[in-house]
């Protein structure tokens, strides 16, 4: 009450003041002799050339990472490089822009012709992909600041059951799909919005994000690289590229002697044992499953796409225009009392309601198409995953699964052949006592 | 053995083919984008002051502890009102510079006495940037008169998040990506006032 009175008295005073000037007209600035009008200062943003420094640092770090992982096979080198990357891209550059987020800039540039992606961001997007195509995920090993911080925290890794690992491993593809939808529609860059570590890099940010980041790090103590394995949408791009890579880290420097010493060495569950010979019956069953899956997958994709159309409305909820329309509608029909900042802002523009509703409807349409594509995409990912697990593969040695291995080099040291290479032991027989029968076989 | 070797070779060959195609596709894609937006500059975030409704979110949603958004004075537009509704909390009776009379919660709006004209004291109103938290109270107050105060993302502070956290929280959708070479946006009337001075 008192507050209202005060405001009223203030307003009355103002009205007196403004009376002469008229409500809309501007008061003119008094001319005062000998007084020059100051000008406000506008500090320049960070200079563009520094962007290219970032790209140069990225290129050098990538090159170093490849060299350390594949040529030097140095875990310590990779570890130090990871710390360096964390310091530069994480704490100095404060996490923006990164390869993971750049996906959205690229998508937005594709969908919105008025937005152009700068060459530096493009380089952040493309360089790690190219490097991965040839050398495996060396970017993840020691260049990505998000990977690096998790790498440092992987202290007590436990093995995630294979079925769970496989299932959770699908999440990055779903996240990627959603991020693409929201970037393409100009809604928001959700990868950046929900980046769990960037708050640490800046040592500030909303409390929720700091808590989320802390959770990821604590989980990361026991489950190695949880973000990389079960969320990172850029990892979802890197995985298939890494599978194609020409040169990829090998656990033994030369030949694997199947000593099993590295079996549990990988904190990220990327080491696969040699395959056992399948019986003819098993092989036949697998082949039937494969044929069935191949025949079924188009149906799955089509069905999921059809179902995905229904996602239009829920998906569009994140779009500010859609939110606003919903709120204004509720206010108009009297289903809610009062207004929000957003609806106040809308009313103050004088824009007609019908126009807003029409825009929201158009958005629903767009998001229905997006939902259809998203549904199809998720089904496709699942189908490919199923087909992939049913493909016949033959491994004769313990090997790093190219898709999931992040080339961190932790497993090298476990291999006796590596210890021979390093000159730590004379020959592998010091560590491995091979039973005579085995020796005969090999 | 020979069959195995054959299969190995086939796999290698296939892998090489897919890899080459993949590399070419990636290069082509990047090239296409670079060509399409090669001239594109880096973009940064800015507030369109004509759209902003001074809701107060700018003070609290920035990822920095001290928001990158600050109030800016367009001196050409400021009419040196007496009293200044951006400076004084008009709810208070007194017009002294005591903190409780000031609108700004941090006392970041400063004034210096310039001259007295026909019994009206004229002050120049400044924003002491290091104290401003970007709450927009002064902007809201000033809007009752000429609206010469407005909020802007200050680019010596902003870390240019790929997704600005305030932009997500802004109820009036006043945040935009602007080219880095034109980092600030002016109110239309502020621009007009500045141009008037420039031409006179
Ligand atoms: S998986 Fe993603 S977060 Fe992890 S290191 Fe690779 S790019 Fe970075
Ligand atoms: S390099 Fe070895 S330890 Fe590291 S991710 Fe690959 S398989 Fe696992
Ligand atoms: S009132 Fe708010 S926006 Fe204006 S100067 Fe003070 S802190 Fe800054
Ligand atoms: S881009 Fe980031 S630092 Fe800049 S104003 Fe927005 S939230 Fe603050
Ligand atoms: S969040 Fe938007 S409306 Fe609120 S003060 Fe900032 S720019 Fe203005």
mmCIF file of N, CA and C and ligand atoms in Angstrom, chain A residues 100 137 139-140 144 146-147 150 225 227-228 232 234-235 238, ligand 1:
data_model
loop_
_atom_site.group_PDB
_atom_site.id
_atom_site.type_symbol
_atom_site.label_atom_id
_atom_site.label_comp_id
_atom_site.label_asym_id
_atom_site.label_seq_id
_atom_site.Cartn_x
_atom_site.Cartn_y
_atom_site.Cartn_z
ATOM 1 N N UNK A 100 32.195 -29.879 -30.005
ATOM 2 C CA UNK A 100 30.889 -30.473 -29.739
ATOM 3 C C UNK A 100 29.792 -29.464 -30.058
ATOM 4 N N UNK A 137 40.125 -41.803 -32.529
ATOM 5 C CA UNK A 137 39.650 -40.664 -31.736
ATOM 6 C C UNK A 137 40.770 -40.009 -30.941
ATOM 7 N N UNK A 139 41.413 -36.999 -31.021
ATOM 8 C CA UNK A 139 40.879 -35.740 -30.486
ATOM 9 C C UNK A 139 40.372 -35.965 -29.069
ATOM 10 N N UNK A 140 39.636 -37.062 -28.891
ATOM 11 C CA UNK A 140 39.098 -37.367 -27.563
ATOM 12 C C UNK A 140 40.213 -37.690 -26.578
ATOM 13 N N UNK A 144 40.151 -32.635 -26.604
ATOM 14 C CA UNK A 144 38.855 -32.145 -26.141
ATOM 15 C C UNK A 144 38.918 -31.820 -24.652
ATOM 16 N N UNK A 146 36.516 -31.356 -22.552
ATOM 17 C CA UNK A 146 35.542 -32.127 -21.785
ATOM 18 C C UNK A 146 36.053 -33.539 -21.544
ATOM 19 N N UNK A 147 36.668 -34.095 -22.593
ATOM 20 C CA UNK A 147 37.265 -35.420 -22.437
ATOM 21 C C UNK A 147 38.382 -35.373 -21.417
ATOM 22 N N UNK A 150 37.330 -35.320 -17.766
ATOM 23 C CA UNK A 150 36.828 -36.632 -17.342
ATOM 24 C C UNK A 150 37.958 -37.644 -17.236
ATOM 25 N N UNK A 225 34.624 -41.595 -18.050
ATOM 26 C CA UNK A 225 34.091 -40.704 -19.094
ATOM 27 C C UNK A 225 32.592 -40.873 -19.343
ATOM 28 N N UNK A 227 30.219 -38.714 -19.751
ATOM 29 C CA UNK A 227 29.659 -37.829 -20.780
ATOM 30 C C UNK A 227 30.069 -38.312 -22.170
ATOM 31 N N UNK A 228 31.356 -38.633 -22.315
ATOM 32 C CA UNK A 228 31.847 -39.105 -23.610
ATOM 33 C C UNK A 228 31.079 -40.328 -24.087
ATOM 34 N N UNK A 232 27.810 -37.566 -25.259
ATOM 35 C CA UNK A 232 28.437 -36.614 -26.185
ATOM 36 C C UNK A 232 27.973 -36.800 -27.628
ATOM 37 N N UNK A 234 29.035 -35.216 -30.238
ATOM 38 C CA UNK A 234 30.157 -35.200 -31.184
ATOM 39 C C UNK A 234 30.809 -36.577 -31.217
ATOM 40 N N UNK A 235 30.846 -37.221 -30.044
ATOM 41 C CA UNK A 235 31.342 -38.589 -29.981
ATOM 42 C C UNK A 235 30.529 -39.499 -30.893
ATOM 43 N N UNK A 238 32.036 -39.148 -34.084
ATOM 44 C CA UNK A 238 33.407 -39.664 -34.141
ATOM 45 C C UNK A 238 33.441 -41.189 -34.171
HETATM 46 S S1 LIG C 1 33.491 -38.080 -26.686
HETATM 47 FE FE1 LIG C 1 32.906 -35.945 -26.831
HETATM 48 S S2 LIG C 1 33.319 -35.067 -24.811
HETATM 49 FE FE2 LIG C 1 34.419 -37.007 -24.950
HETATM 50 S S3 LIG C 1 36.435 -36.445 -25.607
HETATM 51 FE FE3 LIG C 1 35.286 -37.008 -27.436
HETATM 52 S S4 LIG C 1 34.430 -35.085 -28.216
HETATM 53 FE FE4 LIG C 1 35.109 -34.718 -26.103
#
